[in-house]
Each structure stands twice: as C-alpha cells, then as structure tokens.
Amino acid sequence: LALARTHAAEALDLDATDWATLRTLAAVVLAALEARDTALCERLLSGSPPDAAHGHLPSLRLLIRGSAAALRQDLPTALDCYLDWGRTAERAHWRNPAVAPWRSWVSALHYRMG
C-alpha cells in the first residue's frame, strides 16, 4: 500500500490530472482511497477534468468527495456523498456488497454520527 501511494503521488506530481479523467486514473483513485490519504484525494478532486456525463454509472468524483469528507471528519457531507453514490450504484445494478460496499460505509457513518 505504501508503494501504491508513492506511485499515485508520483503520477499526480507528473500532472496526470491535467489530461486524464478519474476513470483513467482508477489505480490512483484506489490507492488514495485504500491508503485513506486526504491529500491524494484532494489533489484528485482539484486537478482532474470532469468525467463525461455517465448518469447510469456511479461517479468516482462523488466517491472521492465522500471519502475525503469522512477523513476530514465532515461526516454529514460524507454520508450524503455515499448515499448518492449508492443510489446510482443501485440503478446501475451494482448490488454486490463485495464490489460496492456503500451500505456498510453508510451504516458506519451513521454509527459514528450517533
């Protein structure tokens, strides 16, 4: 994970977000999320161009926003992002909790919020 984080930071240092969308930076996104690295999440959000409108697919930008908010302890924002992401995942028929565990993320946030 440390090596993945290093490579993700290196890709962002090379200005990959100037030309690449979040979908093409999926490995960098996963490294940032798994490492729980707020700085990498924020860099991904601030630098990458918006993805083309794919209303039927869950948004990586929304997932990153939710994760970054949770890491900053902005739990209401994280909850909203995860719920929106989960609704879109449901519409796309992404129902496997091993692939898209948004329900457990939401329940964990509800627990943390009391």
Short mmCIF file of N, CA, C and O in Angstrom, two decimals:
data_model
loop_
_atom_site.label_atom_id
_atom_site.label_comp_id
_atom_site.label_asym_id
_atom_site.label_seq_id
_atom_site.Cartn_x
_atom_site.Cartn_y
_atom_site.Cartn_z
N LEU A 1 0.82 -1.19 0.00
CA LEU A 1 0.00 0.00 0.00
C LEU A 1 0.86 1.26 0.00
O LEU A 1 0.54 2.23 -0.68
N ALA A 2 1.96 1.21 0.73
CA ALA A 2 2.86 2.37 0.75
C ALA A 2 3.45 2.62 -0.63
O ALA A 2 3.57 3.77 -1.07
N LEU A 3 3.82 1.55 -1.32
CA LEU A 3 4.36 1.70 -2.68
C LEU A 3 3.29 2.22 -3.64
O LEU A 3 3.57 3.08 -4.48
N ALA A 4 2.06 1.73 -3.49
CA ALA A 4 0.96 2.21 -4.34
C ALA A 4 0.72 3.69 -4.09
O ALA A 4 0.51 4.47 -5.04
N ARG A 5 0.77 4.12 -2.84
CA ARG A 5 0.60 5.54 -2.50
C ARG A 5 1.72 6.37 -3.12
O ARG A 5 1.48 7.44 -3.67
N THR A 6 2.94 5.86 -3.06
CA THR A 6 4.08 6.57 -3.65
C THR A 6 3.91 6.73 -5.14
O THR A 6 4.13 7.80 -5.70
N HIS A 7 3.50 5.65 -5.82
CA HIS A 7 3.29 5.72 -7.27
C HIS A 7 2.12 6.64 -7.62
O HIS A 7 2.18 7.36 -8.62
N ALA A 8 1.08 6.63 -6.81
CA ALA A 8 -0.06 7.52 -7.05
C ALA A 8 0.38 8.98 -6.92
O ALA A 8 0.03 9.82 -7.77
N ALA A 9 1.14 9.28 -5.89
CA ALA A 9 1.63 10.66 -5.72
C ALA A 9 2.55 11.05 -6.87
O ALA A 9 2.50 12.19 -7.36
N GLU A 10 3.36 10.11 -7.33
CA GLU A 10 4.25 10.39 -8.46
C GLU A 10 3.45 10.70 -9.73
O GLU A 10 3.78 11.62 -10.47
N ALA A 11 2.39 9.95 -9.97
CA ALA A 11 1.54 10.21 -11.14
C ALA A 11 0.92 11.60 -11.05
O ALA A 11 0.86 12.34 -12.05
N LEU A 12 0.50 11.98 -9.85
CA LEU A 12 -0.09 13.31 -9.70
C LEU A 12 0.98 14.40 -9.80
O LEU A 12 0.71 15.49 -10.30
N ASP A 13 2.20 14.10 -9.35
CA ASP A 13 3.30 15.05 -9.50
C ASP A 13 3.65 15.29 -10.97
O ASP A 13 4.14 16.36 -11.33
N LEU A 14 3.39 14.29 -11.81
CA LEU A 14 3.66 14.41 -13.25
C LEU A 14 2.48 15.04 -13.99
O LEU A 14 2.42 14.98 -15.22
N ASP A 15 1.56 15.63 -13.23
CA ASP A 15 0.41 16.34 -13.79
C ASP A 15 -0.51 15.46 -14.62
O ASP A 15 -1.08 15.90 -15.62
N ALA A 16 -0.69 14.23 -14.18
CA ALA A 16 -1.61 13.33 -14.89
C ALA A 16 -3.03 13.87 -14.88
O ALA A 16 -3.80 13.62 -15.80
N THR A 17 -3.38 14.66 -13.87
CA THR A 17 -4.74 15.19 -13.80
C THR A 17 -4.99 16.30 -14.81
O THR A 17 -6.12 16.71 -14.99
N ASP A 18 -3.95 16.78 -15.47
CA ASP A 18 -4.15 17.80 -16.50
C ASP A 18 -4.84 17.24 -17.73
O ASP A 18 -5.50 17.96 -18.46
N TRP A 19 -4.67 15.95 -17.96
CA TRP A 19 -5.23 15.36 -19.18
C TRP A 19 -6.10 14.13 -18.92
O TRP A 19 -6.92 13.76 -19.73
N ALA A 20 -5.92 13.49 -17.77
CA ALA A 20 -6.61 12.22 -17.51
C ALA A 20 -7.86 12.44 -16.67
O ALA A 20 -7.88 13.26 -15.76
N THR A 21 -8.91 11.70 -16.99
CA THR A 21 -10.11 11.72 -16.17
C THR A 21 -9.93 10.76 -15.00
O THR A 21 -9.00 9.96 -14.98
N LEU A 22 -10.84 10.85 -14.06
CA LEU A 22 -10.75 9.95 -12.90
C LEU A 22 -10.90 8.49 -13.31
O LEU A 22 -10.30 7.61 -12.71
N ARG A 23 -11.70 8.22 -14.32
CA ARG A 23 -11.87 6.83 -14.78
C ARG A 23 -10.55 6.27 -15.30
O ARG A 23 -10.25 5.10 -15.09
N THR A 24 -9.76 7.07 -15.97
CA THR A 24 -8.48 6.59 -16.48
C THR A 24 -7.42 6.54 -15.38
O THR A 24 -6.40 5.89 -15.54
N LEU A 25 -7.68 7.23 -14.28
CA LEU A 25 -6.78 7.21 -13.13
C LEU A 25 -7.29 6.28 -12.03
O LEU A 25 -7.03 6.49 -10.86
N ALA A 26 -8.02 5.24 -12.41
CA ALA A 26 -8.66 4.36 -11.43
C ALA A 26 -7.66 3.78 -10.43
O ALA A 26 -7.96 3.69 -9.24
N ALA A 27 -6.48 3.41 -10.87
CA ALA A 27 -5.49 2.85 -9.95
C ALA A 27 -5.04 3.89 -8.93
O ALA A 27 -4.85 3.58 -7.75
N VAL A 28 -4.91 5.14 -9.37
CA VAL A 28 -4.53 6.22 -8.46
C VAL A 28 -5.66 6.47 -7.47
O VAL A 28 -5.42 6.66 -6.27
N VAL A 29 -6.90 6.46 -7.96
CA VAL A 29 -8.06 6.65 -7.10
C VAL A 29 -8.11 5.56 -6.04
O VAL A 29 -8.28 5.84 -4.84
N LEU A 30 -7.95 4.31 -6.45
CA LEU A 30 -7.99 3.20 -5.49
C LEU A 30 -6.87 3.31 -4.47
O LEU A 30 -7.08 3.03 -3.28
N ALA A 31 -5.69 3.70 -4.91
CA ALA A 31 -4.57 3.86 -3.97
C ALA A 31 -4.89 4.95 -2.95
O ALA A 31 -4.64 4.77 -1.74
N ALA A 32 -5.45 6.06 -3.39
CA ALA A 32 -5.79 7.16 -2.48
C ALA A 32 -6.86 6.72 -1.48
O ALA A 32 -6.77 7.03 -0.29
N LEU A 33 -7.87 6.00 -1.96
CA LEU A 33 -8.96 5.57 -1.08
C LEU A 33 -8.49 4.51 -0.09
O LEU A 33 -8.80 4.58 1.10
N GLU A 34 -7.74 3.52 -0.58
CA GLU A 34 -7.27 2.45 0.31
C GLU A 34 -6.27 2.98 1.33
O GLU A 34 -6.25 2.53 2.47
N ALA A 35 -5.44 3.93 0.94
CA ALA A 35 -4.45 4.49 1.85
C ALA A 35 -5.07 5.50 2.82
O ALA A 35 -4.42 5.95 3.75
N ARG A 36 -6.32 5.87 2.54
CA ARG A 36 -7.01 6.89 3.34
C ARG A 36 -6.17 8.17 3.39
O ARG A 36 -5.96 8.76 4.45
N ASP A 37 -5.72 8.56 2.21
CA ASP A 37 -4.83 9.71 2.09
C ASP A 37 -5.63 10.92 1.63
O ASP A 37 -5.99 11.07 0.47
N THR A 38 -5.91 11.82 2.57
CA THR A 38 -6.70 13.02 2.28
C THR A 38 -6.04 13.89 1.23
O THR A 38 -6.71 14.41 0.34
N ALA A 39 -4.73 14.03 1.31
CA ALA A 39 -4.02 14.89 0.35
C ALA A 39 -4.17 14.37 -1.08
O ALA A 39 -4.43 15.14 -2.00
N LEU A 40 -4.01 13.06 -1.25
CA LEU A 40 -4.19 12.50 -2.60
C LEU A 40 -5.63 12.67 -3.08
O LEU A 40 -5.85 12.99 -4.25
N CYS A 41 -6.58 12.46 -2.20
CA CYS A 41 -8.00 12.64 -2.58
C CYS A 41 -8.25 14.07 -3.03
O CYS A 41 -8.89 14.31 -4.06
N GLU A 42 -7.76 15.02 -2.26
CA GLU A 42 -7.97 16.43 -2.60
C GLU A 42 -7.29 16.79 -3.92
O GLU A 42 -7.83 17.54 -4.72
N ARG A 43 -6.10 16.24 -4.14
CA ARG A 43 -5.40 16.51 -5.41
C ARG A 43 -6.17 15.93 -6.59
O ARG A 43 -6.24 16.54 -7.65
N LEU A 44 -6.75 14.75 -6.41
CA LEU A 44 -7.55 14.15 -7.48
C LEU A 44 -8.78 15.00 -7.78
O LEU A 44 -9.15 15.19 -8.94
N LEU A 45 -9.41 15.50 -6.74
CA LEU A 45 -10.62 16.30 -6.93
C LEU A 45 -10.34 17.65 -7.57
O LEU A 45 -11.11 18.14 -8.39
N SER A 46 -9.22 18.25 -7.20
CA SER A 46 -8.94 19.59 -7.69
C SER A 46 -8.34 19.62 -9.08
O SER A 46 -8.50 20.59 -9.81
N GLY A 47 -7.67 18.55 -9.48
CA GLY A 47 -6.94 18.62 -10.73
C GLY A 47 -7.57 17.94 -11.92
O GLY A 47 -7.39 18.37 -13.05
N SER A 48 -8.34 16.90 -11.71
CA SER A 48 -8.80 16.12 -12.85
C SER A 48 -10.02 16.76 -13.51
O SER A 48 -10.87 17.33 -12.84
N PRO A 49 -10.07 16.69 -14.84
CA PRO A 49 -11.24 17.22 -15.54
C PRO A 49 -12.47 16.36 -15.25
O PRO A 49 -12.33 15.18 -14.95
N PRO A 50 -13.65 16.96 -15.29
CA PRO A 50 -14.85 16.17 -15.03
C PRO A 50 -15.01 15.05 -16.04
O PRO A 50 -14.67 15.20 -17.21
N ASP A 51 -15.52 13.92 -15.58
CA ASP A 51 -15.82 12.82 -16.48
C ASP A 51 -16.99 13.21 -17.38
O ASP A 51 -17.81 14.05 -17.02
N ALA A 52 -17.05 12.58 -18.52
CA ALA A 52 -18.22 12.76 -19.37
C ALA A 52 -19.45 12.29 -18.62
O ALA A 52 -19.37 11.45 -17.74
N ALA A 53 -20.59 12.84 -18.95
CA ALA A 53 -21.82 12.51 -18.24
C ALA A 53 -22.18 11.04 -18.46
O ALA A 53 -22.49 10.63 -19.56
N HIS A 54 -22.07 10.28 -17.40
CA HIS A 54 -22.47 8.87 -17.41
C HIS A 54 -23.46 8.70 -16.26
O HIS A 54 -23.13 8.15 -15.22
N GLY A 55 -24.68 9.23 -16.43
CA GLY A 55 -25.66 9.22 -15.37
C GLY A 55 -26.02 7.85 -14.85
O GLY A 55 -26.51 7.69 -13.76
N HIS A 56 -25.73 6.83 -15.65
CA HIS A 56 -26.07 5.47 -15.25
C HIS A 56 -24.96 4.79 -14.47
O HIS A 56 -25.14 3.70 -13.96
N LEU A 57 -23.79 5.41 -14.37
CA LEU A 57 -22.67 4.82 -13.64
C LEU A 57 -22.34 5.65 -12.40
O LEU A 57 -22.39 6.88 -12.45
N PRO A 58 -22.00 4.99 -11.30
CA PRO A 58 -21.60 5.74 -10.11
C PRO A 58 -20.36 6.60 -10.38
O PRO A 58 -19.46 6.20 -11.10
N SER A 59 -20.33 7.76 -9.79
CA SER A 59 -19.28 8.73 -10.02
C SER A 59 -18.09 8.51 -9.09
O SER A 59 -18.25 8.50 -7.86
N LEU A 60 -16.91 8.37 -9.67
CA LEU A 60 -15.70 8.27 -8.85
C LEU A 60 -15.47 9.57 -8.10
O LEU A 60 -14.99 9.57 -6.97
N ARG A 61 -15.80 10.70 -8.72
CA ARG A 61 -15.63 12.00 -8.07
C ARG A 61 -16.45 12.06 -6.78
O ARG A 61 -15.98 12.53 -5.75
N LEU A 62 -17.68 11.56 -6.82
CA LEU A 62 -18.54 11.56 -5.64
C LEU A 62 -17.99 10.63 -4.56
O LEU A 62 -18.00 10.96 -3.37
N LEU A 63 -17.46 9.50 -4.96
CA LEU A 63 -16.87 8.56 -4.02
C LEU A 63 -15.63 9.18 -3.34
O LEU A 63 -15.45 9.07 -2.13
N ILE A 64 -14.81 9.85 -4.12
CA ILE A 64 -13.62 10.50 -3.56
C ILE A 64 -14.03 11.64 -2.63
O ILE A 64 -13.46 11.81 -1.55
N ARG A 65 -15.02 12.43 -3.06
CA ARG A 65 -15.51 13.52 -2.20
C ARG A 65 -15.99 12.97 -0.86
O ARG A 65 -15.70 13.55 0.20
N GLY A 66 -16.74 11.89 -0.89
CA GLY A 66 -17.23 11.29 0.34
C GLY A 66 -16.11 10.78 1.23
O GLY A 66 -16.11 10.99 2.44
N SER A 67 -15.15 10.13 0.62
CA SER A 67 -14.01 9.61 1.40
C SER A 67 -13.19 10.74 2.00
O SER A 67 -12.78 10.66 3.16
N ALA A 68 -12.94 11.77 1.21
CA ALA A 68 -12.18 12.92 1.72
C ALA A 68 -12.93 13.59 2.87
O ALA A 68 -12.33 13.99 3.87
N ALA A 69 -14.25 13.72 2.72
CA ALA A 69 -15.05 14.32 3.79
C ALA A 69 -14.99 13.48 5.06
O ALA A 69 -14.87 14.01 6.16
N ALA A 70 -15.08 12.17 4.91
CA ALA A 70 -15.00 11.29 6.09
C ALA A 70 -13.64 11.41 6.77
O ALA A 70 -13.57 11.44 8.00
N LEU A 71 -12.59 11.50 5.98
CA LEU A 71 -11.25 11.65 6.56
C LEU A 71 -11.08 12.99 7.27
O LEU A 71 -10.33 13.09 8.23
N ARG A 72 -11.80 14.02 6.80
CA ARG A 72 -11.76 15.35 7.44
C ARG A 72 -12.73 15.44 8.63
O ARG A 72 -12.87 16.49 9.22
N GLN A 73 -13.44 14.36 8.89
CA GLN A 73 -14.46 14.30 9.94
C GLN A 73 -15.69 15.13 9.61
O GLN A 73 -16.45 15.52 10.51
N ASP A 74 -15.92 15.41 8.33
CA ASP A 74 -17.15 16.06 7.87
C ASP A 74 -18.13 14.95 7.54
O ASP A 74 -18.39 14.64 6.37
N LEU A 75 -18.68 14.34 8.57
CA LEU A 75 -19.49 13.14 8.41
C LEU A 75 -20.81 13.37 7.67
O LEU A 75 -21.20 12.53 6.86
N PRO A 76 -21.53 14.48 7.88
CA PRO A 76 -22.76 14.69 7.11
C PRO A 76 -22.52 14.76 5.60
O PRO A 76 -23.28 14.18 4.82
N THR A 77 -21.45 15.43 5.19
CA THR A 77 -21.13 15.51 3.77
C THR A 77 -20.76 14.13 3.23
O THR A 77 -21.20 13.73 2.15
N ALA A 78 -19.96 13.39 3.99
CA ALA A 78 -19.58 12.04 3.58
C ALA A 78 -20.81 11.16 3.43
O ALA A 78 -20.94 10.42 2.45
N LEU A 79 -21.73 11.26 4.38
CA LEU A 79 -22.95 10.47 4.32
C LEU A 79 -23.76 10.79 3.08
O LEU A 79 -24.21 9.89 2.36
N ASP A 80 -23.93 12.07 2.78
CA ASP A 80 -24.67 12.47 1.57
C ASP A 80 -24.01 11.92 0.31
O ASP A 80 -24.69 11.42 -0.58
N CYS A 81 -22.69 12.02 0.24
CA CYS A 81 -21.97 11.53 -0.94
C CYS A 81 -22.14 10.02 -1.10
O CYS A 81 -22.42 9.53 -2.20
N TYR A 82 -21.99 9.29 0.00
CA TYR A 82 -22.12 7.83 -0.08
C TYR A 82 -23.54 7.40 -0.43
O TYR A 82 -23.74 6.46 -1.18
N LEU A 83 -24.53 8.10 0.13
CA LEU A 83 -25.92 7.75 -0.20
C LEU A 83 -26.21 8.03 -1.68
O LEU A 83 -26.84 7.21 -2.35
N ASP A 84 -25.74 9.18 -2.18
CA ASP A 84 -25.94 9.48 -3.60
C ASP A 84 -25.23 8.45 -4.47
O ASP A 84 -25.76 7.98 -5.47
N TRP A 85 -23.99 8.11 -4.09
CA TRP A 85 -23.23 7.12 -4.85
C TRP A 85 -23.96 5.78 -4.83
O TRP A 85 -24.07 5.11 -5.86
N GLY A 86 -24.47 5.40 -3.67
CA GLY A 86 -25.16 4.12 -3.54
C GLY A 86 -26.43 4.05 -4.37
O GLY A 86 -26.74 3.02 -4.97
N ARG A 87 -27.17 5.15 -4.42
CA ARG A 87 -28.39 5.17 -5.25
C ARG A 87 -28.05 4.98 -6.71
O ARG A 87 -28.73 4.24 -7.44
N THR A 88 -26.99 5.62 -7.15
CA THR A 88 -26.57 5.46 -8.54
C THR A 88 -26.07 4.04 -8.79
O THR A 88 -26.34 3.46 -9.84
N ALA A 89 -25.35 3.49 -7.84
CA ALA A 89 -24.88 2.10 -7.97
C ALA A 89 -26.06 1.14 -8.07
O ALA A 89 -26.04 0.20 -8.87
N GLU A 90 -27.08 1.38 -7.28
CA GLU A 90 -28.28 0.54 -7.35
C GLU A 90 -28.93 0.62 -8.73
O GLU A 90 -29.33 -0.39 -9.29
N ARG A 91 -29.05 1.83 -9.27
CA ARG A 91 -29.65 2.00 -10.59
C ARG A 91 -28.82 1.31 -11.67
O ARG A 91 -29.34 0.87 -12.69
N ALA A 92 -27.50 1.22 -11.44
CA ALA A 92 -26.61 0.55 -12.40
C ALA A 92 -26.53 -0.95 -12.14
O ALA A 92 -25.76 -1.66 -12.78
N HIS A 93 -27.32 -1.43 -11.16
CA HIS A 93 -27.36 -2.85 -10.80
C HIS A 93 -26.05 -3.34 -10.18
O HIS A 93 -25.69 -4.49 -10.34
N TRP A 94 -25.34 -2.44 -9.50
CA TRP A 94 -24.14 -2.82 -8.78
C TRP A 94 -24.58 -3.17 -7.36
O TRP A 94 -24.52 -2.34 -6.46
N ARG A 95 -24.98 -4.40 -7.15
CA ARG A 95 -25.57 -4.77 -5.87
C ARG A 95 -24.68 -5.70 -5.05
O ARG A 95 -25.05 -6.08 -3.94
N ASN A 96 -23.55 -6.07 -5.55
CA ASN A 96 -22.66 -6.98 -4.84
C ASN A 96 -21.92 -6.19 -3.75
O ASN A 96 -21.13 -5.31 -4.05
N PRO A 97 -22.16 -6.50 -2.47
CA PRO A 97 -21.52 -5.74 -1.40
C PRO A 97 -20.00 -5.91 -1.35
O PRO A 97 -19.32 -5.10 -0.74
N ALA A 98 -19.47 -6.93 -1.99
CA ALA A 98 -18.02 -7.08 -2.04
C ALA A 98 -17.40 -6.09 -3.02
O ALA A 98 -16.26 -5.66 -2.84
N VAL A 99 -18.16 -5.72 -4.04
CA VAL A 99 -17.67 -4.79 -5.05
C VAL A 99 -18.00 -3.35 -4.67
O VAL A 99 -17.19 -2.44 -4.85
N ALA A 100 -19.21 -3.14 -4.19
CA ALA A 100 -19.68 -1.79 -3.85
C ALA A 100 -20.28 -1.81 -2.44
O ALA A 100 -21.49 -1.88 -2.28
N PRO A 101 -19.43 -1.74 -1.41
CA PRO A 101 -19.93 -1.86 -0.03
C PRO A 101 -20.47 -0.55 0.54
O PRO A 101 -20.23 -0.21 1.69
N TRP A 102 -21.23 0.19 -0.24
CA TRP A 102 -21.69 1.50 0.20
C TRP A 102 -22.61 1.41 1.41
O TRP A 102 -22.62 2.32 2.24
N ARG A 103 -23.37 0.35 1.53
CA ARG A 103 -24.28 0.24 2.68
C ARG A 103 -23.51 0.15 4.00
O ARG A 103 -23.90 0.75 5.00
N SER A 104 -22.41 -0.59 3.99
CA SER A 104 -21.61 -0.68 5.22
C SER A 104 -20.92 0.65 5.51
O SER A 104 -20.76 1.02 6.67
N TRP A 105 -20.53 1.39 4.47
CA TRP A 105 -19.95 2.73 4.68
C TRP A 105 -20.98 3.64 5.33
O TRP A 105 -20.68 4.38 6.27
N VAL A 106 -22.21 3.60 4.81
CA VAL A 106 -23.28 4.45 5.34
C VAL A 106 -23.61 4.07 6.78
O VAL A 106 -23.75 4.93 7.64
N SER A 107 -23.69 2.77 7.05
CA SER A 107 -24.02 2.36 8.42
C SER A 107 -22.89 2.76 9.39
O SER A 107 -23.17 3.17 10.52
N ALA A 108 -21.65 2.66 8.95
CA ALA A 108 -20.53 3.08 9.80
C ALA A 108 -20.58 4.58 10.09
O ALA A 108 -20.33 5.02 11.22
N LEU A 109 -20.95 5.36 9.07
CA LEU A 109 -21.06 6.81 9.28
C LEU A 109 -22.22 7.13 10.23
O LEU A 109 -22.10 7.99 11.10
N HIS A 110 -23.35 6.45 10.06
CA HIS A 110 -24.48 6.65 10.97
C HIS A 110 -24.05 6.33 12.42
O HIS A 110 -24.38 7.08 13.34
N TYR A 111 -23.31 5.26 12.59
CA TYR A 111 -22.82 4.89 13.91
C TYR A 111 -21.90 5.97 14.47
O TYR A 111 -22.06 6.38 15.63
N ARG A 112 -20.97 6.45 13.66
CA ARG A 112 -20.05 7.49 14.11
C ARG A 112 -20.76 8.79 14.44
O ARG A 112 -20.32 9.55 15.31
N MET A 113 -21.88 9.04 13.75
CA MET A 113 -22.63 10.28 13.99
C MET A 113 -23.58 10.16 15.18
O MET A 113 -24.17 11.14 15.59
N GLY A 114 -23.71 8.95 15.70
CA GLY A 114 -24.56 8.74 16.86
C GLY A 114 -25.97 8.44 16.47
O GLY A 114 -26.92 8.59 17.16
#
